[in-house]
Amino acid sequence: MPEPIFKNPNLQALFDKQGFVVVPFLNNDETSILTNFFHQIHADIPHNVFASSSYSSNYEYKKNISTKITELFSIHFERYFMEYAPIGGAFLYKTPGNCSKLMMHQDWTIVDEQKYYAINVWVPLIDTNEQNGTLFVLPGSHLIAETLRAPTLPFFFTGKEDLVLKELVPINVPAGTAIIINHSLIHYSPPNLTDKIRIAITAGVISKNAQLLFYFKDPNAPQAQIEVFEQEPDFLLQFDNFHQDIFDRPKTGKSIGYKSYNTPTLTNEQLKSSIIATKEAAGYSSNVPPACAPTQKSWWKKIISLYKK
Ligand SMILES: O=C(O)CCC(=O)C(=O)O
């Protein structure tokens, strides 16, 4: 178990149980400063998209945004965290239209999660709801399976998205409120179907002594062979062509060898019962009907055999 990263032990316990917490974060002035800053540097915003400033090929633009966010967030990081290191931030925006959803995912593994935390501090700059693309999370899902996550690896639920998606719950929050999530929590955001842009901030925080890592699976390498790269703090800003480069062997960082790993596979029944168990342990009830217990099957067999007599 990693050393605590929240100053408040109750918040730490809730974060460990749910995989996320919701806390007041930016004040109204700070929310306005960041909103104005966004509009100043985005004269031309594409329609009907989900986009992140980290998708840009312009390093200076990304660095400028990341620095501004980290400066403004630092007093709030100080309020909530201890023994931590900020790793930068980005704008995430959804312009109106049904193509602006972000698919269900877990964030990349960027530290050794057995020993350290990697946390995504997500702060919308407007009040969020299910219509404008709030964050949906699967409470407790960070505990379902120990995984490595990278663009070149499948998720443990890949191919079973329909089963999982309906279990996510919307977290509607006022502007400036932070939804702080563990990188291994399953989450997604639906399209923005309103007529107003939804801007949010994502800012990364990791345990102070954690080395930043990135995992890469060469499609031609043996199944379980995953290359591990140590990375510098700004590696997330270094992708020139984000949507292509994230699938290539990293050009940044230092390869430190290989790790043996296969993405865990769960049957539908195992996945359903894991979701029910972890969601309930996190304090949420499930929408999934309980799986047929094997005893029930044998009970029916017994009944049928009685009728046959
Ligand atoms: O901003 C959003 O809509 C989604 C954010 C998200 O999924 C992430 O930061 O990993």
PDB file of C-alpha atoms and ligand atoms in Angstrom:
ATOM      1  CA  MET A   1       0.000   0.000   0.000  1.00  0.00           C
ATOM      2  CA  PRO A   2       1.454   3.427  -0.891  1.00  0.00           C
ATOM      3  CA  GLU A   3       2.190   5.953   1.854  1.00  0.00           C
ATOM      4  CA  PRO A   4      -0.735   8.383   2.318  1.00  0.00           C
ATOM      5  CA  ILE A   5      -0.793  11.378  -0.036  1.00  0.00           C
ATOM      6  CA  PHE A   6      -3.807  13.238   1.439  1.00  0.00           C
ATOM      7  CA  LYS A   7      -3.196  15.342   4.548  1.00  0.00           C
ATOM      8  CA  ASN A   8      -6.657  14.504   5.868  1.00  0.00           C
ATOM      9  CA  PRO A   9      -6.819  10.810   6.900  1.00  0.00           C
ATOM     10  CA  ASN A  10     -10.597  10.675   6.305  1.00  0.00           C
ATOM     11  CA  LEU A  11     -10.154  11.931   2.738  1.00  0.00           C
ATOM     12  CA  GLN A  12      -7.337   9.416   2.248  1.00  0.00           C
ATOM     13  CA  ALA A  13      -9.572   6.578   3.489  1.00  0.00           C
ATOM     14  CA  LEU A  14     -12.451   7.657   1.238  1.00  0.00           C
ATOM     15  CA  PHE A  15     -10.088   7.971  -1.737  1.00  0.00           C
ATOM     16  CA  ASP A  16      -8.739   4.472  -1.122  1.00  0.00           C
ATOM     17  CA  LYS A  17     -12.250   3.068  -0.767  1.00  0.00           C
ATOM     18  CA  GLN A  18     -13.951   4.798  -3.728  1.00  0.00           C
ATOM     19  CA  GLY A  19     -10.967   5.504  -5.981  1.00  0.00           C
ATOM     20  CA  PHE A  20     -12.037   9.162  -6.065  1.00  0.00           C
ATOM     21  CA  VAL A  21     -13.072  12.075  -3.853  1.00  0.00           C
ATOM     22  CA  VAL A  22     -14.872  15.338  -4.583  1.00  0.00           C
ATOM     23  CA  VAL A  23     -13.542  18.481  -2.874  1.00  0.00           C
ATOM     24  CA  PRO A  24     -13.895  22.270  -3.156  1.00  0.00           C
ATOM     25  CA  PHE A  25     -10.880  23.529  -5.097  1.00  0.00           C
ATOM     26  CA  LEU A  26     -10.725  26.765  -7.155  1.00  0.00           C
ATOM     27  CA  ASN A  27     -12.484  29.944  -6.051  1.00  0.00           C
ATOM     28  CA  ASN A  28     -14.627  31.985  -8.486  1.00  0.00           C
ATOM     29  CA  ASP A  29     -11.768  34.362  -9.382  1.00  0.00           C
ATOM     30  CA  GLU A  30      -9.410  31.512 -10.194  1.00  0.00           C
ATOM     31  CA  THR A  31     -12.102  29.805 -12.279  1.00  0.00           C
ATOM     32  CA  SER A  32     -12.585  33.051 -14.253  1.00  0.00           C
ATOM     33  CA  ILE A  33      -8.825  33.573 -14.681  1.00  0.00           C
ATOM     34  CA  LEU A  34      -8.450  30.105 -16.194  1.00  0.00           C
ATOM     35  CA  THR A  35     -11.559  30.493 -18.374  1.00  0.00           C
ATOM     36  CA  ASN A  36     -10.286  33.828 -19.731  1.00  0.00           C
ATOM     37  CA  PHE A  37      -6.821  32.368 -20.240  1.00  0.00           C
ATOM     38  CA  PHE A  38      -8.352  29.479 -22.220  1.00  0.00           C
ATOM     39  CA  HIS A  39     -10.245  31.868 -24.530  1.00  0.00           C
ATOM     40  CA  GLN A  40      -7.218  34.153 -24.971  1.00  0.00           C
ATOM     41  CA  ILE A  41      -5.115  31.345 -26.373  1.00  0.00           C
ATOM     42  CA  HIS A  42      -7.846  29.494 -28.294  1.00  0.00           C
ATOM     43  CA  ALA A  43      -9.149  31.897 -30.922  1.00  0.00           C
ATOM     44  CA  ASP A  44     -10.244  29.063 -33.172  1.00  0.00           C
ATOM     45  CA  ILE A  45     -11.957  26.172 -31.411  1.00  0.00           C
ATOM     46  CA  PRO A  46     -13.036  23.163 -33.478  1.00  0.00           C
ATOM     47  CA  HIS A  47     -16.717  22.172 -33.370  1.00  0.00           C
ATOM     48  CA  ASN A  48     -18.101  18.936 -31.949  1.00  0.00           C
ATOM     49  CA  VAL A  49     -14.904  17.532 -30.429  1.00  0.00           C
ATOM     50  CA  PHE A  50     -13.325  16.374 -27.236  1.00  0.00           C
ATOM     51  CA  ALA A  51      -9.812  17.797 -27.156  1.00  0.00           C
ATOM     52  CA  SER A  52      -6.921  18.214 -24.780  1.00  0.00           C
ATOM     53  CA  SER A  53      -4.247  20.878 -25.007  1.00  0.00           C
ATOM     54  CA  SER A  54      -1.784  17.996 -24.689  1.00  0.00           C
ATOM     55  CA  TYR A  55      -2.809  16.828 -28.201  1.00  0.00           C
ATOM     56  CA  SER A  56      -1.033  19.880 -29.674  1.00  0.00           C
ATOM     57  CA  SER A  57       2.337  19.578 -31.395  1.00  0.00           C
ATOM     58  CA  ASN A  58       3.345  23.001 -30.052  1.00  0.00           C
ATOM     59  CA  TYR A  59       5.563  22.387 -27.004  1.00  0.00           C
ATOM     60  CA  GLU A  60       5.585  26.077 -25.934  1.00  0.00           C
ATOM     61  CA  TYR A  61       1.756  26.241 -25.987  1.00  0.00           C
ATOM     62  CA  LYS A  62       1.487  23.059 -23.864  1.00  0.00           C
ATOM     63  CA  LYS A  63       4.236  24.143 -21.461  1.00  0.00           C
ATOM     64  CA  ASN A  64       2.666  27.595 -21.015  1.00  0.00           C
ATOM     65  CA  ILE A  65      -0.712  26.036 -20.103  1.00  0.00           C
ATOM     66  CA  SER A  66       0.849  23.456 -17.825  1.00  0.00           C
ATOM     67  CA  THR A  67       2.905  26.086 -15.965  1.00  0.00           C
ATOM     68  CA  LYS A  68      -0.077  28.419 -15.507  1.00  0.00           C
ATOM     69  CA  ILE A  69      -2.252  25.579 -14.160  1.00  0.00           C
ATOM     70  CA  THR A  70       0.440  24.329 -11.797  1.00  0.00           C
ATOM     71  CA  GLU A  71       1.032  27.873 -10.454  1.00  0.00           C
ATOM     72  CA  LEU A  72      -2.662  28.445  -9.805  1.00  0.00           C
ATOM     73  CA  PHE A  73      -3.271  24.970  -8.404  1.00  0.00           C
ATOM     74  CA  SER A  74      -0.264  24.918  -6.076  1.00  0.00           C
ATOM     75  CA  ILE A  75      -1.951  26.508  -3.023  1.00  0.00           C
ATOM     76  CA  HIS A  76      -4.811  24.033  -3.370  1.00  0.00           C
ATOM     77  CA  PHE A  77      -2.438  21.090  -3.776  1.00  0.00           C
ATOM     78  CA  GLU A  78      -0.846  22.300  -0.521  1.00  0.00           C
ATOM     79  CA  ARG A  79      -4.254  22.264   1.180  1.00  0.00           C
ATOM     80  CA  TYR A  80      -4.955  18.644   0.295  1.00  0.00           C
ATOM     81  CA  PHE A  81      -1.730  16.766  -0.370  1.00  0.00           C
ATOM     82  CA  MET A  82       1.497  15.875   1.419  1.00  0.00           C
ATOM     83  CA  GLU A  83       4.665  14.158   0.162  1.00  0.00           C
ATOM     84  CA  TYR A  84       3.550  14.834  -3.416  1.00  0.00           C
ATOM     85  CA  ALA A  85       4.924  16.173  -6.691  1.00  0.00           C
ATOM     86  CA  PRO A  86       2.844  18.007  -9.328  1.00  0.00           C
ATOM     87  CA  ILE A  87       3.464  16.773 -12.876  1.00  0.00           C
ATOM     88  CA  GLY A  88       1.691  19.455 -14.918  1.00  0.00           C
ATOM     89  CA  GLY A  89      -1.730  20.096 -16.323  1.00  0.00           C
ATOM     90  CA  ALA A  90      -3.783  20.597 -19.456  1.00  0.00           C
ATOM     91  CA  PHE A  91      -7.104  21.961 -20.676  1.00  0.00           C
ATOM     92  CA  LEU A  92      -9.748  19.401 -21.622  1.00  0.00           C
ATOM     93  CA  TYR A  93     -12.637  20.776 -23.603  1.00  0.00           C
ATOM     94  CA  LYS A  94     -15.807  19.544 -25.240  1.00  0.00           C
ATOM     95  CA  THR A  95     -17.456  21.648 -27.878  1.00  0.00           C
ATOM     96  CA  PRO A  96     -21.166  20.968 -28.437  1.00  0.00           C
ATOM     97  CA  GLY A  97     -22.052  17.922 -30.509  1.00  0.00           C
ATOM     98  CA  ASN A  98     -22.466  14.185 -30.249  1.00  0.00           C
ATOM     99  CA  CYS A  99     -18.844  13.445 -31.236  1.00  0.00           C
ATOM    100  CA  SER A 100     -17.482  15.072 -28.082  1.00  0.00           C
ATOM    101  CA  LYS A 101     -17.597  12.054 -25.793  1.00  0.00           C
ATOM    102  CA  LEU A 102     -14.449  10.514 -24.348  1.00  0.00           C
ATOM    103  CA  MET A 103     -14.467   6.735 -24.311  1.00  0.00           C
ATOM    104  CA  MET A 104     -14.398   4.794 -21.067  1.00  0.00           C
ATOM    105  CA  HIS A 105     -10.838   4.244 -19.856  1.00  0.00           C
ATOM    106  CA  GLN A 106      -8.385   4.080 -16.996  1.00  0.00           C
ATOM    107  CA  ASP A 107      -5.487   6.545 -17.059  1.00  0.00           C
ATOM    108  CA  TRP A 108      -2.033   5.288 -18.003  1.00  0.00           C
ATOM    109  CA  THR A 109       0.172   3.654 -15.395  1.00  0.00           C
ATOM    110  CA  ILE A 110       2.864   6.274 -14.807  1.00  0.00           C
ATOM    111  CA  VAL A 111       4.285   5.140 -11.447  1.00  0.00           C
ATOM    112  CA  ASP A 112       4.821   1.845  -9.664  1.00  0.00           C
ATOM    113  CA  GLU A 113       1.297   1.668  -8.225  1.00  0.00           C
ATOM    114  CA  GLN A 114       2.260  -0.936  -5.617  1.00  0.00           C
ATOM    115  CA  LYS A 115       4.306   1.765  -3.896  1.00  0.00           C
ATOM    116  CA  TYR A 116       3.060   5.145  -5.096  1.00  0.00           C
ATOM    117  CA  TYR A 117      -0.024   7.120  -6.060  1.00  0.00           C
ATOM    118  CA  ALA A 118      -0.740   8.696  -9.444  1.00  0.00           C
ATOM    119  CA  ILE A 119      -3.685  11.048  -9.229  1.00  0.00           C
ATOM    120  CA  ASN A 120      -5.707  13.023 -11.761  1.00  0.00           C
ATOM    121  CA  VAL A 121      -7.157  16.256 -10.345  1.00  0.00           C
ATOM    122  CA  TRP A 122     -10.058  17.050 -12.692  1.00  0.00           C
ATOM    123  CA  VAL A 123     -11.617  20.500 -12.277  1.00  0.00           C
ATOM    124  CA  PRO A 124     -14.368  21.785 -14.593  1.00  0.00           C
ATOM    125  CA  LEU A 125     -14.608  25.541 -15.158  1.00  0.00           C
ATOM    126  CA  ILE A 126     -18.417  25.436 -15.482  1.00  0.00           C
ATOM    127  CA  ASP A 127     -21.067  23.562 -13.476  1.00  0.00           C
ATOM    128  CA  THR A 128     -21.256  20.070 -14.924  1.00  0.00           C
ATOM    129  CA  ASN A 129     -24.126  17.699 -15.549  1.00  0.00           C
ATOM    130  CA  GLU A 130     -24.955  14.653 -17.662  1.00  0.00           C
ATOM    131  CA  GLN A 131     -25.876  16.867 -20.640  1.00  0.00           C
ATOM    132  CA  ASN A 132     -22.673  18.914 -20.867  1.00  0.00           C
ATOM    133  CA  GLY A 133     -20.149  16.107 -20.363  1.00  0.00           C
ATOM    134  CA  THR A 134     -19.518  15.648 -16.670  1.00  0.00           C
ATOM    135  CA  LEU A 135     -17.225  12.883 -15.449  1.00  0.00           C
ATOM    136  CA  PHE A 136     -18.744   9.433 -14.867  1.00  0.00           C
ATOM    137  CA  VAL A 137     -16.818   7.034 -12.608  1.00  0.00           C
ATOM    138  CA  LEU A 138     -17.113   3.408 -11.563  1.00  0.00           C
ATOM    139  CA  PRO A 139     -16.697   3.598  -7.775  1.00  0.00           C
ATOM    140  CA  GLY A 140     -14.216   1.088  -6.400  1.00  0.00           C
ATOM    141  CA  SER A 141     -13.066  -0.032  -9.863  1.00  0.00           C
ATOM    142  CA  HIS A 142      -9.427   0.796  -9.042  1.00  0.00           C
ATOM    143  CA  LEU A 143      -9.532  -2.355  -6.895  1.00  0.00           C
ATOM    144  CA  ILE A 144     -10.976  -4.801  -9.441  1.00  0.00           C
ATOM    145  CA  ALA A 145      -7.672  -5.874 -10.996  1.00  0.00           C
ATOM    146  CA  GLU A 146      -3.999  -4.994 -10.726  1.00  0.00           C
ATOM    147  CA  THR A 147      -3.114  -3.735 -14.168  1.00  0.00           C
ATOM    148  CA  LEU A 148      -0.560  -1.988 -16.314  1.00  0.00           C
ATOM    149  CA  ARG A 149      -2.123   0.593 -18.577  1.00  0.00           C
ATOM    150  CA  ALA A 150      -0.619   2.127 -21.686  1.00  0.00           C
ATOM    151  CA  PRO A 151      -1.820   3.069 -25.175  1.00  0.00           C
ATOM    152  CA  THR A 152      -0.372  -0.199 -26.513  1.00  0.00           C
ATOM    153  CA  LEU A 153      -2.154  -2.433 -23.970  1.00  0.00           C
ATOM    154  CA  PRO A 154      -5.816  -3.447 -23.783  1.00  0.00           C
ATOM    155  CA  PHE A 155      -7.865  -2.718 -20.646  1.00  0.00           C
ATOM    156  CA  PHE A 156      -8.996  -5.679 -18.549  1.00  0.00           C
ATOM    157  CA  PHE A 157     -12.562  -4.839 -19.649  1.00  0.00           C
ATOM    158  CA  THR A 158     -11.785  -4.422 -23.377  1.00  0.00           C
ATOM    159  CA  GLY A 159     -14.555  -6.122 -25.377  1.00  0.00           C
ATOM    160  CA  LYS A 160     -16.910  -5.973 -22.387  1.00  0.00           C
ATOM    161  CA  GLU A 161     -17.545  -2.212 -22.386  1.00  0.00           C
ATOM    162  CA  ASP A 162     -21.353  -2.572 -22.571  1.00  0.00           C
ATOM    163  CA  LEU A 163     -21.352  -4.501 -19.352  1.00  0.00           C
ATOM    164  CA  VAL A 164     -19.224  -1.963 -17.516  1.00  0.00           C
ATOM    165  CA  LEU A 165     -20.476   1.362 -18.923  1.00  0.00           C
ATOM    166  CA  LYS A 166     -23.954   1.094 -17.447  1.00  0.00           C
ATOM    167  CA  GLU A 167     -22.456   0.825 -13.973  1.00  0.00           C
ATOM    168  CA  LEU A 168     -20.702   4.217 -14.075  1.00  0.00           C
ATOM    169  CA  VAL A 169     -22.221   7.015 -12.044  1.00  0.00           C
ATOM    170  CA  PRO A 170     -22.265  10.721 -12.999  1.00  0.00           C
ATOM    171  CA  ILE A 171     -20.474  13.105 -10.667  1.00  0.00           C
ATOM    172  CA  ASN A 172     -22.124  16.476 -11.217  1.00  0.00           C
ATOM    173  CA  VAL A 173     -20.151  19.295  -9.631  1.00  0.00           C
ATOM    174  CA  PRO A 174     -20.172  23.094  -9.452  1.00  0.00           C
ATOM    175  CA  ALA A 175     -17.456  24.994 -11.376  1.00  0.00           C
ATOM    176  CA  GLY A 176     -14.112  24.949  -9.563  1.00  0.00           C
ATOM    177  CA  THR A 177     -14.819  21.718  -7.656  1.00  0.00           C
ATOM    178  CA  ALA A 178     -12.228  18.960  -8.028  1.00  0.00           C
ATOM    179  CA  ILE A 179     -12.989  15.325  -8.728  1.00  0.00           C
ATOM    180  CA  ILE A 180      -9.726  13.707  -7.660  1.00  0.00           C
ATOM    181  CA  ILE A 181      -9.342  10.257  -9.156  1.00  0.00           C
ATOM    182  CA  ASN A 182      -6.872   7.414  -8.872  1.00  0.00           C
ATOM    183  CA  HIS A 183      -5.324   6.756 -12.296  1.00  0.00           C
ATOM    184  CA  SER A 184      -6.628   3.188 -12.189  1.00  0.00           C
ATOM    185  CA  LEU A 185     -10.284   4.199 -11.690  1.00  0.00           C
ATOM    186  CA  ILE A 186     -12.559   3.469 -14.675  1.00  0.00           C
ATOM    187  CA  HIS A 187     -14.121   6.690 -15.949  1.00  0.00           C
ATOM    188  CA  TYR A 188     -15.565   8.363 -19.033  1.00  0.00           C
ATOM    189  CA  SER A 189     -17.387  11.494 -20.122  1.00  0.00           C
ATOM    190  CA  PRO A 190     -20.431  11.650 -22.415  1.00  0.00           C
ATOM    191  CA  PRO A 191     -20.798  14.142 -25.264  1.00  0.00           C
ATOM    192  CA  ASN A 192     -21.613  17.769 -24.589  1.00  0.00           C
ATOM    193  CA  LEU A 193     -25.170  18.105 -25.881  1.00  0.00           C
ATOM    194  CA  THR A 194     -25.658  21.680 -24.697  1.00  0.00           C
ATOM    195  CA  ASP A 195     -24.832  24.795 -26.723  1.00  0.00           C
ATOM    196  CA  LYS A 196     -21.981  25.942 -24.457  1.00  0.00           C
ATOM    197  CA  ILE A 197     -18.380  24.738 -24.413  1.00  0.00           C
ATOM    198  CA  ARG A 198     -17.379  22.608 -21.398  1.00  0.00           C
ATOM    199  CA  ILE A 199     -13.823  23.432 -20.317  1.00  0.00           C
ATOM    200  CA  ALA A 200     -12.072  21.464 -17.586  1.00  0.00           C
ATOM    201  CA  ILE A 201      -8.563  21.158 -16.237  1.00  0.00           C
ATOM    202  CA  THR A 202      -6.655  17.963 -15.655  1.00  0.00           C
ATOM    203  CA  ALA A 203      -3.650  18.242 -13.357  1.00  0.00           C
ATOM    204  CA  GLY A 204      -1.406  15.355 -12.355  1.00  0.00           C
ATOM    205  CA  VAL A 205      -0.038  14.644  -8.900  1.00  0.00           C
ATOM    206  CA  ILE A 206       2.169  11.733  -7.906  1.00  0.00           C
ATOM    207  CA  SER A 207       3.787  10.565  -4.667  1.00  0.00           C
ATOM    208  CA  LYS A 208       6.920  12.614  -4.016  1.00  0.00           C
ATOM    209  CA  ASN A 209       9.492   9.833  -4.392  1.00  0.00           C
ATOM    210  CA  ALA A 210       7.869   8.124  -7.354  1.00  0.00           C
ATOM    211  CA  GLN A 211       9.800   7.743 -10.598  1.00  0.00           C
ATOM    212  CA  LEU A 212       7.663   8.573 -13.636  1.00  0.00           C
ATOM    213  CA  LEU A 213       7.259   5.559 -15.911  1.00  0.00           C
ATOM    214  CA  PHE A 214       5.733   4.690 -19.254  1.00  0.00           C
ATOM    215  CA  TYR A 215       5.043   1.181 -20.533  1.00  0.00           C
ATOM    216  CA  PHE A 216       5.303   0.069 -24.129  1.00  0.00           C
ATOM    217  CA  LYS A 217       4.185  -3.174 -25.759  1.00  0.00           C
ATOM    218  CA  ASP A 218       5.795  -3.791 -29.137  1.00  0.00           C
ATOM    219  CA  PRO A 219       3.118  -5.479 -31.288  1.00  0.00           C
ATOM    220  CA  ASN A 220       5.773  -7.899 -32.578  1.00  0.00           C
ATOM    221  CA  ALA A 221       7.204  -8.785 -29.152  1.00  0.00           C
ATOM    222  CA  PRO A 222       6.158 -11.917 -27.251  1.00  0.00           C
ATOM    223  CA  GLN A 223       2.763 -11.532 -25.570  1.00  0.00           C
ATOM    224  CA  ALA A 224       3.907 -10.821 -22.015  1.00  0.00           C
ATOM    225  CA  GLN A 225       6.953  -8.662 -22.750  1.00  0.00           C
ATOM    226  CA  ILE A 226       6.397  -5.016 -21.829  1.00  0.00           C
ATOM    227  CA  GLU A 227       9.218  -2.471 -22.101  1.00  0.00           C
ATOM    228  CA  VAL A 228       9.528  -0.047 -19.198  1.00  0.00           C
ATOM    229  CA  PHE A 229      10.762   3.544 -19.660  1.00  0.00           C
ATOM    230  CA  GLU A 230      11.765   5.978 -16.948  1.00  0.00           C
ATOM    231  CA  GLN A 231      10.520   9.412 -17.936  1.00  0.00           C
ATOM    232  CA  GLU A 232      11.261  13.056 -17.108  1.00  0.00           C
ATOM    233  CA  PRO A 233       8.507  15.189 -15.491  1.00  0.00           C
ATOM    234  CA  ASP A 234       7.513  16.889 -18.767  1.00  0.00           C
ATOM    235  CA  PHE A 235       7.272  13.711 -20.855  1.00  0.00           C
ATOM    236  CA  LEU A 236       3.511  14.080 -21.268  1.00  0.00           C
ATOM    237  CA  LEU A 237       4.145  17.332 -23.173  1.00  0.00           C
ATOM    238  CA  GLN A 238       6.747  15.804 -25.465  1.00  0.00           C
ATOM    239  CA  PHE A 239       4.513  14.005 -27.970  1.00  0.00           C
ATOM    240  CA  ASP A 240       4.773  15.765 -31.372  1.00  0.00           C
ATOM    241  CA  ASN A 241       1.918  13.912 -32.997  1.00  0.00           C
ATOM    242  CA  PHE A 242       0.007  12.771 -29.916  1.00  0.00           C
ATOM    243  CA  HIS A 243      -2.455  10.314 -31.483  1.00  0.00           C
ATOM    244  CA  GLN A 244       0.310   8.528 -33.356  1.00  0.00           C
ATOM    245  CA  ASP A 245       3.338   8.884 -31.060  1.00  0.00           C
ATOM    246  CA  ILE A 246       1.638   7.355 -28.011  1.00  0.00           C
ATOM    247  CA  PHE A 247       1.527   4.017 -29.857  1.00  0.00           C
ATOM    248  CA  ASP A 248       5.185   4.105 -30.899  1.00  0.00           C
ATOM    249  CA  ARG A 249       8.236   3.097 -28.872  1.00  0.00           C
ATOM    250  CA  PRO A 250       8.892   6.248 -26.785  1.00  0.00           C
ATOM    251  CA  LYS A 251      11.456   8.683 -28.142  1.00  0.00           C
ATOM    252  CA  THR A 252      11.833  10.192 -24.664  1.00  0.00           C
ATOM    253  CA  GLY A 253      13.077   8.681 -21.422  1.00  0.00           C
ATOM    254  CA  LYS A 254      15.341   5.740 -20.704  1.00  0.00           C
ATOM    255  CA  SER A 255      14.495   2.099 -21.291  1.00  0.00           C
ATOM    256  CA  ILE A 256      15.137   0.138 -18.092  1.00  0.00           C
ATOM    257  CA  GLY A 257      14.269  -3.284 -19.418  1.00  0.00           C
ATOM    258  CA  TYR A 258      11.254  -5.521 -19.690  1.00  0.00           C
ATOM    259  CA  LYS A 259       8.450  -6.597 -17.403  1.00  0.00           C
ATOM    260  CA  SER A 260       6.414  -9.737 -17.773  1.00  0.00           C
ATOM    261  CA  TYR A 261       2.712  -8.862 -17.875  1.00  0.00           C
ATOM    262  CA  ASN A 262      -0.509 -10.137 -19.351  1.00  0.00           C
ATOM    263  CA  THR A 263      -3.689  -8.072 -19.045  1.00  0.00           C
ATOM    264  CA  PRO A 264      -5.952  -9.929 -16.592  1.00  0.00           C
ATOM    265  CA  THR A 265      -8.941 -11.566 -18.268  1.00  0.00           C
ATOM    266  CA  LEU A 266     -12.263 -11.964 -16.529  1.00  0.00           C
ATOM    267  CA  THR A 267     -15.321 -13.829 -17.748  1.00  0.00           C
ATOM    268  CA  ASN A 268     -18.528 -11.807 -18.008  1.00  0.00           C
ATOM    269  CA  GLU A 269     -19.758 -13.373 -14.762  1.00  0.00           C
ATOM    270  CA  GLN A 270     -16.482 -12.631 -12.956  1.00  0.00           C
ATOM    271  CA  LEU A 271     -16.543  -9.047 -14.208  1.00  0.00           C
ATOM    272  CA  LYS A 272     -20.185  -8.576 -13.165  1.00  0.00           C
ATOM    273  CA  SER A 273     -19.609  -9.933  -9.679  1.00  0.00           C
ATOM    274  CA  SER A 274     -16.375  -7.913  -9.266  1.00  0.00           C
ATOM    275  CA  ILE A 275     -18.243  -4.753 -10.237  1.00  0.00           C
ATOM    276  CA  ILE A 276     -21.049  -5.492  -7.763  1.00  0.00           C
ATOM    277  CA  ALA A 277     -18.585  -6.277  -4.964  1.00  0.00           C
ATOM    278  CA  THR A 278     -16.242  -3.327  -5.463  1.00  0.00           C
ATOM    279  CA  LYS A 279     -19.060  -0.859  -6.065  1.00  0.00           C
ATOM    280  CA  GLU A 280     -20.845  -2.003  -2.919  1.00  0.00           C
ATOM    281  CA  ALA A 281     -17.610  -1.876  -0.913  1.00  0.00           C
ATOM    282  CA  ALA A 282     -17.231   1.701  -2.167  1.00  0.00           C
ATOM    283  CA  GLY A 283     -20.695   2.495  -0.784  1.00  0.00           C
ATOM    284  CA  TYR A 284     -22.680   2.362  -4.055  1.00  0.00           C
ATOM    285  CA  SER A 285     -25.378  -0.083  -5.097  1.00  0.00           C
ATOM    286  CA  SER A 286     -25.156  -1.854  -8.412  1.00  0.00           C
ATOM    287  CA  ASN A 287     -27.421  -1.856 -11.475  1.00  0.00           C
ATOM    288  CA  VAL A 288     -26.180  -5.309 -12.520  1.00  0.00           C
ATOM    289  CA  PRO A 289     -28.615  -8.121 -11.675  1.00  0.00           C
ATOM    290  CA  PRO A 290     -26.782 -10.711  -9.551  1.00  0.00           C
ATOM    291  CA  ALA A 291     -25.298 -13.554 -11.572  1.00  0.00           C
ATOM    292  CA  CYS A 292     -26.971 -16.973 -11.340  1.00  0.00           C
ATOM    293  CA  ALA A 293     -25.181 -18.744  -8.520  1.00  0.00           C
ATOM    294  CA  PRO A 294     -24.050 -22.295  -9.374  1.00  0.00           C
ATOM    295  CA  THR A 295     -26.142 -23.585  -6.444  1.00  0.00           C
ATOM    296  CA  GLN A 296     -29.227 -22.176  -8.140  1.00  0.00           C
ATOM    297  CA  LYS A 297     -28.425 -24.198 -11.269  1.00  0.00           C
ATOM    298  CA  SER A 298     -28.109 -27.376  -9.232  1.00  0.00           C
ATOM    299  CA  TRP A 299     -31.339 -26.509  -7.432  1.00  0.00           C
ATOM    300  CA  TRP A 300     -33.164 -26.365 -10.779  1.00  0.00           C
ATOM    301  CA  LYS A 301     -31.598 -29.685 -11.815  1.00  0.00           C
ATOM    302  CA  LYS A 302     -32.932 -31.223  -8.593  1.00  0.00           C
ATOM    303  CA  ILE A 303     -36.439 -29.830  -9.197  1.00  0.00           C
ATOM    304  CA  ILE A 304     -36.461 -31.143 -12.789  1.00  0.00           C
ATOM    305  CA  SER A 305     -35.299 -34.569 -11.636  1.00  0.00           C
ATOM    306  CA  LEU A 306     -38.154 -34.643  -9.087  1.00  0.00           C
ATOM    307  CA  TYR A 307     -40.687 -34.008 -11.873  1.00  0.00           C
ATOM    308  CA  LYS A 308     -39.123 -36.740 -13.997  1.00  0.00           C
ATOM    309  CA  LYS A 309     -39.801 -39.346 -11.304  1.00  0.00           C
TER     310      LYS A 309
HETATM  311  O1  LIG B   1     -12.519  15.959 -19.461  1.00  0.00           O
HETATM  312  C1  LIG B   1     -13.117  14.924 -19.703  1.00  0.00           C
HETATM  313  O2  LIG B   1     -14.225  14.936 -20.216  1.00  0.00           O
HETATM  314  C2  LIG B   1     -12.533  13.565 -19.385  1.00  0.00           C
HETATM  315  C3  LIG B   1     -11.284  13.617 -18.587  1.00  0.00           C
HETATM  316  C4  LIG B   1     -10.607  12.287 -18.455  1.00  0.00           C
HETATM  317  O3  LIG B   1     -11.155  11.267 -18.711  1.00  0.00           O
HETATM  318  C5  LIG B   1      -9.217  12.243 -18.020  1.00  0.00           C
HETATM  319  O4  LIG B   1      -8.646  13.291 -17.694  1.00  0.00           O
HETATM  320  O5  LIG B   1      -8.654  11.138 -17.974  1.00  0.00           O
END
